Short mmCIF file of C-alpha atoms in Angstrom, two decimals:
data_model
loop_
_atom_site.label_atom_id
_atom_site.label_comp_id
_atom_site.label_asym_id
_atom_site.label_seq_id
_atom_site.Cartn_x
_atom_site.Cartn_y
_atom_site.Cartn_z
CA UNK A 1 0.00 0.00 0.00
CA UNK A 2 2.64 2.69 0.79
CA UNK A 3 5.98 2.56 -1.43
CA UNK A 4 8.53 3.53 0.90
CA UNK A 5 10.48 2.27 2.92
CA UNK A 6 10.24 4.37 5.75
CA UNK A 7 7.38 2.87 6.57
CA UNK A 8 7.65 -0.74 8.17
CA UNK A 9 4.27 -2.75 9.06
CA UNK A 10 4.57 -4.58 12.22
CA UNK A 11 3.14 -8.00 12.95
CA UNK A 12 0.27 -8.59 15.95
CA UNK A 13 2.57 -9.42 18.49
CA UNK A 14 4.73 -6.51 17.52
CA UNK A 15 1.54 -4.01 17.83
CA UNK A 16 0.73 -5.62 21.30
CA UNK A 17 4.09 -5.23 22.79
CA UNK A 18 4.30 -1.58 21.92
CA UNK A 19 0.89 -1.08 23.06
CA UNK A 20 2.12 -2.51 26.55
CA UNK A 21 4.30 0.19 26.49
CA UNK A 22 2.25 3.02 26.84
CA UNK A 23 -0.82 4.31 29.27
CA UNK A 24 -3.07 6.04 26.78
CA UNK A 25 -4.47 5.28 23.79
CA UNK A 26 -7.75 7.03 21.44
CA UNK A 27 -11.07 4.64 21.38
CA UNK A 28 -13.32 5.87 18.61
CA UNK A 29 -17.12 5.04 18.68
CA UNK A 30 -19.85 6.31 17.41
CA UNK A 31 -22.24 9.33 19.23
CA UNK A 32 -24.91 10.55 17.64
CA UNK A 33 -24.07 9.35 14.66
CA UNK A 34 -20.65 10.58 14.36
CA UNK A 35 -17.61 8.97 15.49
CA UNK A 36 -16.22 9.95 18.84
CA UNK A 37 -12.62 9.66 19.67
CA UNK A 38 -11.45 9.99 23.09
CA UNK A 39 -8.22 9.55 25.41
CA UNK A 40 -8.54 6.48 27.36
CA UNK A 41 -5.87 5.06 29.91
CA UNK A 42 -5.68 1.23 29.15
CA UNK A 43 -3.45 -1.76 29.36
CA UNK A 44 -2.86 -5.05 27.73
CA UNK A 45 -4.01 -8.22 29.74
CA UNK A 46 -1.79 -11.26 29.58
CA UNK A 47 -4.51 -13.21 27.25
CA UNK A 48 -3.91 -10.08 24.42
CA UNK A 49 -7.48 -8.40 25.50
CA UNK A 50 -7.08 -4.40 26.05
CA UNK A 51 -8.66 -3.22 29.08
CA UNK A 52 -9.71 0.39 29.24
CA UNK A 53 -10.39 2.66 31.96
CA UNK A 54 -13.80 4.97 31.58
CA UNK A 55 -15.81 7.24 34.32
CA UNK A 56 -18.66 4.95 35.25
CA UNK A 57 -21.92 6.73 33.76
CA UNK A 58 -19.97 8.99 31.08
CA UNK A 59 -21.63 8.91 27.29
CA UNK A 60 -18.51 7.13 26.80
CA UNK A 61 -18.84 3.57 28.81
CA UNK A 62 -22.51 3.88 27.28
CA UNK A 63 -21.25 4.88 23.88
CA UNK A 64 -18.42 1.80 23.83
CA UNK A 65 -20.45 -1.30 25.35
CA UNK A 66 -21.57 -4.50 23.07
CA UNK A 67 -19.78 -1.85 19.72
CA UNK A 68 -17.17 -2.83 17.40
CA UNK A 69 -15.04 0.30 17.87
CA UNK A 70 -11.60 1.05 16.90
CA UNK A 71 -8.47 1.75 19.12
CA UNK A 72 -5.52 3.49 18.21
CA UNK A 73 -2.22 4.74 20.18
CA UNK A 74 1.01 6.22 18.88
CA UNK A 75 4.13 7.19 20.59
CA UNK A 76 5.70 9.70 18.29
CA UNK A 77 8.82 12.28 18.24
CA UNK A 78 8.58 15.41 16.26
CA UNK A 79 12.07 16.27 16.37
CA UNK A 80 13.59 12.93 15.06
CA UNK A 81 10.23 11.78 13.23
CA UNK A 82 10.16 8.58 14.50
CA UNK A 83 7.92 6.47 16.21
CA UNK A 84 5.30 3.83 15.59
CA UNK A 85 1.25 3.92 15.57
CA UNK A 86 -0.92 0.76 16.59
CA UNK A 87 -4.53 0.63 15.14
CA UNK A 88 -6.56 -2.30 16.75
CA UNK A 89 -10.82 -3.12 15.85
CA UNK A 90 -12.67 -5.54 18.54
CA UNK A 91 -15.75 -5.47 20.41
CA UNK A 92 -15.75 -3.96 23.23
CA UNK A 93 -17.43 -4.95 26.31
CA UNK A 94 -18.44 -3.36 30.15
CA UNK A 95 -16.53 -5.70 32.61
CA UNK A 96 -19.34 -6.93 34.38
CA UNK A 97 -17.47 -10.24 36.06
CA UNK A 98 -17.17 -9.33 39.45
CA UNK A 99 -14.12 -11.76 39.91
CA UNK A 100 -12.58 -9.67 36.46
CA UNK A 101 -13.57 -6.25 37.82
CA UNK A 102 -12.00 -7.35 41.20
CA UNK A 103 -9.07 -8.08 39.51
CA UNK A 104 -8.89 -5.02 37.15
CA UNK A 105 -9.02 -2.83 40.01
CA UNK A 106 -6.04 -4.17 41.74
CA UNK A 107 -3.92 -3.57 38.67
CA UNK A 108 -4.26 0.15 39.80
CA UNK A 109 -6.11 0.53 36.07
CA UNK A 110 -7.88 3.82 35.96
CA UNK A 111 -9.59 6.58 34.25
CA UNK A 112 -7.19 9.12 33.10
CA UNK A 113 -9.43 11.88 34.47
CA UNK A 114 -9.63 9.91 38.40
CA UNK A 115 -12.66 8.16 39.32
CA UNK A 116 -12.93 6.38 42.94
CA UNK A 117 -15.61 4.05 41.27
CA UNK A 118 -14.08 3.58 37.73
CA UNK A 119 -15.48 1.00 35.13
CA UNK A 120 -13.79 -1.18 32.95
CA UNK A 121 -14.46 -2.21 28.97
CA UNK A 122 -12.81 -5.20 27.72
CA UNK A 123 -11.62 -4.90 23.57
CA UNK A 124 -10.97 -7.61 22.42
CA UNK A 125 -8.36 -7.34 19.19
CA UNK A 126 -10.04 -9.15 15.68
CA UNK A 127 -7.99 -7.21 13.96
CA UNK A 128 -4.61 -5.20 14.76
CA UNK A 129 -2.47 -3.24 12.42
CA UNK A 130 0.21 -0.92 13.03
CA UNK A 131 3.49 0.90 11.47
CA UNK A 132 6.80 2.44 12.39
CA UNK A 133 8.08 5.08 10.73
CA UNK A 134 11.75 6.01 10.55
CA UNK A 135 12.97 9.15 8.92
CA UNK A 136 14.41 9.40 5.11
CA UNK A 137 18.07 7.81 5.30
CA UNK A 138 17.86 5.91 8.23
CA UNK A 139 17.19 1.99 8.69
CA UNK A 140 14.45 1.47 10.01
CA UNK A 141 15.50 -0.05 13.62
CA UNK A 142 14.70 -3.86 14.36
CA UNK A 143 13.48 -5.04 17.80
CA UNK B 1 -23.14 14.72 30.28
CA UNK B 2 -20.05 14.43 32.46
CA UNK B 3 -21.36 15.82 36.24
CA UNK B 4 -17.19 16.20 37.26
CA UNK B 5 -15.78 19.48 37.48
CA UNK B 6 -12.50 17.79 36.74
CA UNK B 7 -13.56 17.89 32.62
CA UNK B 8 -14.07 21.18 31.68
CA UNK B 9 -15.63 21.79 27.92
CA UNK B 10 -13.63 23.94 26.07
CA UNK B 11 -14.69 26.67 22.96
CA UNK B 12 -14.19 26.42 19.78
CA UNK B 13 -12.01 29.77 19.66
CA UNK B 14 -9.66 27.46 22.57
CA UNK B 15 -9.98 24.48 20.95
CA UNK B 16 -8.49 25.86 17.59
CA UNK B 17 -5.74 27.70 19.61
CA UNK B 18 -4.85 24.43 21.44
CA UNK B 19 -5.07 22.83 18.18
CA UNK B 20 -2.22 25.19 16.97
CA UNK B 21 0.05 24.15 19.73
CA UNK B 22 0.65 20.49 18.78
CA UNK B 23 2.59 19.22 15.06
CA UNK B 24 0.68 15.80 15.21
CA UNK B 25 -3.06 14.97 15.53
CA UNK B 26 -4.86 11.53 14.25
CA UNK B 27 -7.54 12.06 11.26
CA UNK B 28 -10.12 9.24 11.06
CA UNK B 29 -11.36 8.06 7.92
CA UNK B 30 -13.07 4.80 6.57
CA UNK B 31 -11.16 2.52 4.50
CA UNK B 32 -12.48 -1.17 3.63
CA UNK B 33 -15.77 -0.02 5.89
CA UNK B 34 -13.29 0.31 9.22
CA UNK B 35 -12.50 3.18 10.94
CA UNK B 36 -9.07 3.89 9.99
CA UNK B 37 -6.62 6.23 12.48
CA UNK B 38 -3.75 7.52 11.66
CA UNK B 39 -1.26 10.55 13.22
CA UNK B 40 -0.65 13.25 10.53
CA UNK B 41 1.27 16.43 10.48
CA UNK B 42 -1.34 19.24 10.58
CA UNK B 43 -1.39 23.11 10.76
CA UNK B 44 -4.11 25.54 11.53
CA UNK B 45 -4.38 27.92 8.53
CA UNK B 46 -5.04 31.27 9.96
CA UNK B 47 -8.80 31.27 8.25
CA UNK B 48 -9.70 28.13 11.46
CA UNK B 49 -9.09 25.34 8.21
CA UNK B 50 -7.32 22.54 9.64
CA UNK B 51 -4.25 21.78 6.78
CA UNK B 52 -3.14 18.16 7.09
CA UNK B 53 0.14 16.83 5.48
CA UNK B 54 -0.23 13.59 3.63
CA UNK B 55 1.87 11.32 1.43
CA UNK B 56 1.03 11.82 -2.14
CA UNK B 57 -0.04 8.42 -3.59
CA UNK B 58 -1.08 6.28 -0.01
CA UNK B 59 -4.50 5.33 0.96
CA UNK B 60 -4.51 8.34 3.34
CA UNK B 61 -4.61 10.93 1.04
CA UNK B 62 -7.53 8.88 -1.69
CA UNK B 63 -9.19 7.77 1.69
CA UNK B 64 -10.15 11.40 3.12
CA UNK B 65 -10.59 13.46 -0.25
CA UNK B 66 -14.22 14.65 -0.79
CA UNK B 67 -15.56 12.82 2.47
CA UNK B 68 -16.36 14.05 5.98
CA UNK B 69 -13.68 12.95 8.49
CA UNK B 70 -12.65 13.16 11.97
CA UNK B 71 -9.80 15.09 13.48
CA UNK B 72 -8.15 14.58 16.68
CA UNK B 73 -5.30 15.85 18.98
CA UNK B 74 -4.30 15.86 22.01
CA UNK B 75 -1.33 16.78 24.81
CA UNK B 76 -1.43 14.28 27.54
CA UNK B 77 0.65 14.57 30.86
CA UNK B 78 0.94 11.55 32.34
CA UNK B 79 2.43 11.93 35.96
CA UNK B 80 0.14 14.82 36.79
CA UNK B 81 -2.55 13.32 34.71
CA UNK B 82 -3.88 16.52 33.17
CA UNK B 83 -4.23 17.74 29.24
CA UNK B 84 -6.90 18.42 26.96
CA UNK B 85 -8.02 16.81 24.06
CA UNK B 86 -9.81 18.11 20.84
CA UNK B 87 -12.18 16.88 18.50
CA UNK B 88 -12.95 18.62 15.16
CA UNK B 89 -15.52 17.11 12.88
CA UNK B 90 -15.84 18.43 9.02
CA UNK B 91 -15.60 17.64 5.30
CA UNK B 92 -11.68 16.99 3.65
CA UNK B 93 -10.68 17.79 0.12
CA UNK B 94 -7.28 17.57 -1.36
CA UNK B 95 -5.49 21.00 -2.22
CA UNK B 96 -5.99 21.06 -5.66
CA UNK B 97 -5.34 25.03 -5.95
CA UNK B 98 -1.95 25.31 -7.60
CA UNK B 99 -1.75 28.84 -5.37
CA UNK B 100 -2.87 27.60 -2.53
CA UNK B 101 -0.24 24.18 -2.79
CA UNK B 102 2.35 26.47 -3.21
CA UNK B 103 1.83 28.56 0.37
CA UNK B 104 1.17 25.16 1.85
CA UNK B 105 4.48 24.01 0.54
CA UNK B 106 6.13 27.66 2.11
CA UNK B 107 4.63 26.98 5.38
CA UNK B 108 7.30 24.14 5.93
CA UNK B 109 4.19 21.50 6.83
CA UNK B 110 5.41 18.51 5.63
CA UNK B 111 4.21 14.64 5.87
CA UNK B 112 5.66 12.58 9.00
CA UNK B 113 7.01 10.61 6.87
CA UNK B 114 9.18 13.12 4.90
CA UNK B 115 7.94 13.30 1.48
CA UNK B 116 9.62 15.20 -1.38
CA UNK B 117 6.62 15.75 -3.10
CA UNK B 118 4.00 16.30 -0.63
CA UNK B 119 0.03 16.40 -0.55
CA UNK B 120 -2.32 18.92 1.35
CA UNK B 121 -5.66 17.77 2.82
CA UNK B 122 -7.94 21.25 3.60
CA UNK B 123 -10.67 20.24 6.31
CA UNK B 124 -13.24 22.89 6.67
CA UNK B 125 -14.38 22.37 10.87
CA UNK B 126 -18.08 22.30 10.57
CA UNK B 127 -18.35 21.03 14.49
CA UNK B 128 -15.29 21.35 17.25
CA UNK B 129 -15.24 20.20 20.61
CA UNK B 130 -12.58 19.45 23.20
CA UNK B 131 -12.11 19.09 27.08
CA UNK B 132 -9.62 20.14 29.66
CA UNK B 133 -8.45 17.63 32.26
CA UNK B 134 -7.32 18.47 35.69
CA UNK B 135 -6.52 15.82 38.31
CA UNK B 136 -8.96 15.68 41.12
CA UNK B 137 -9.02 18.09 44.02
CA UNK B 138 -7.27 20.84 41.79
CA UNK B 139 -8.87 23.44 39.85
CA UNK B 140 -9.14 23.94 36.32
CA UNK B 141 -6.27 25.95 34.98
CA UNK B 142 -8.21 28.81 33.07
CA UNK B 143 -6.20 30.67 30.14
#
């Protein structure tokens, strides 16, 4: 799809370890009919699932729950150009499981804007795509 | 819709000025009927048009041209957990105006990936929202 080299597409496992490595990413949904996108703090769970972090009642755990909806984070560096960018679709789901919500609470998980009763969605990945980019002239590093 | 002072909606007038602060934000657009996200090097043209920097030839730049897209940026601090985050809904067409190409390509805006031959996307904001975060307990920083 793109011609140059400077871009490399990473495999799944690739896009999941990179995700692991950051705290925020962008879900976008749809709200009234146009799509939403939104900073939420998230992690990877060992099984591959992402977990995000929302503010219990917000338009947002509404807007996400039983949707296919799209997740994206970057981690990017305008002076040297670089960085990759992770785009993942799944369904998403409220964490209703009390053993699971139990459990996502004690990871310390939570909403990037705090939230002393926070809720959990659960994404899980059917598709996962993502790219590094390295600037003109350089290799594009390995890992 | 969110009942915590901690989120406070921002104007459109601060959104674009925000907006202005930041080289990156992620445009969403559909390609094979997904939501597709992906960070581009944007500038805000002193008329409030957004002008995004594509690479001439990928599925980007045929992906957004003529539709309505979504436009997103953010600046996120993690440790003290506050930032704001804007959302800027409205239709994208390729620069096609040899004039107007030309003071795009005298601006310096340029593709992430560096690009000799760069393409402009114009997107008119027909709807712009955004939200300032402050951690709990501390008041909003007004500017």
């Amino acid at each position: 799809m793109d011609r140059d080299d400077q871009l490399e597409e990473l495999g799944a496992d690739t896009c999941l370890r990179l995700l692991s490595t950051v705290p925020v990413g962008r879900v976008v949904y749809t709200e009234h009919a146009l799509p939403a996108v939104l900073p939420v703090s998230f992690e990877v769970a060992p099984d591959g699932r992402l977990l995000l972090a929302v503010r219990r009642g917000s338009a947002t755990a509404r807007g996400l729950d039983g949707t296919v909806v799209a997740f994206q984070a970057d981690q990017l560096d305008p002076v040297t150009r670089t960085g990759w960018s992770v785009l993942v679709h799944g369904r998403a789901d409220v964490l209703r499981d009390p053993e699971l919500v139990r459990r996502a609470l004690r990871s310390g998980l939570r909403p990037w804007v705090g939230d002393p009763d926070p809720m959990f969605v659960s994404l899980v990945p059917e598709l996962i795509s993502g790219r590094r980019l390295a600037p003109s002239g350089r290799p594009v590093p390995h890992s």
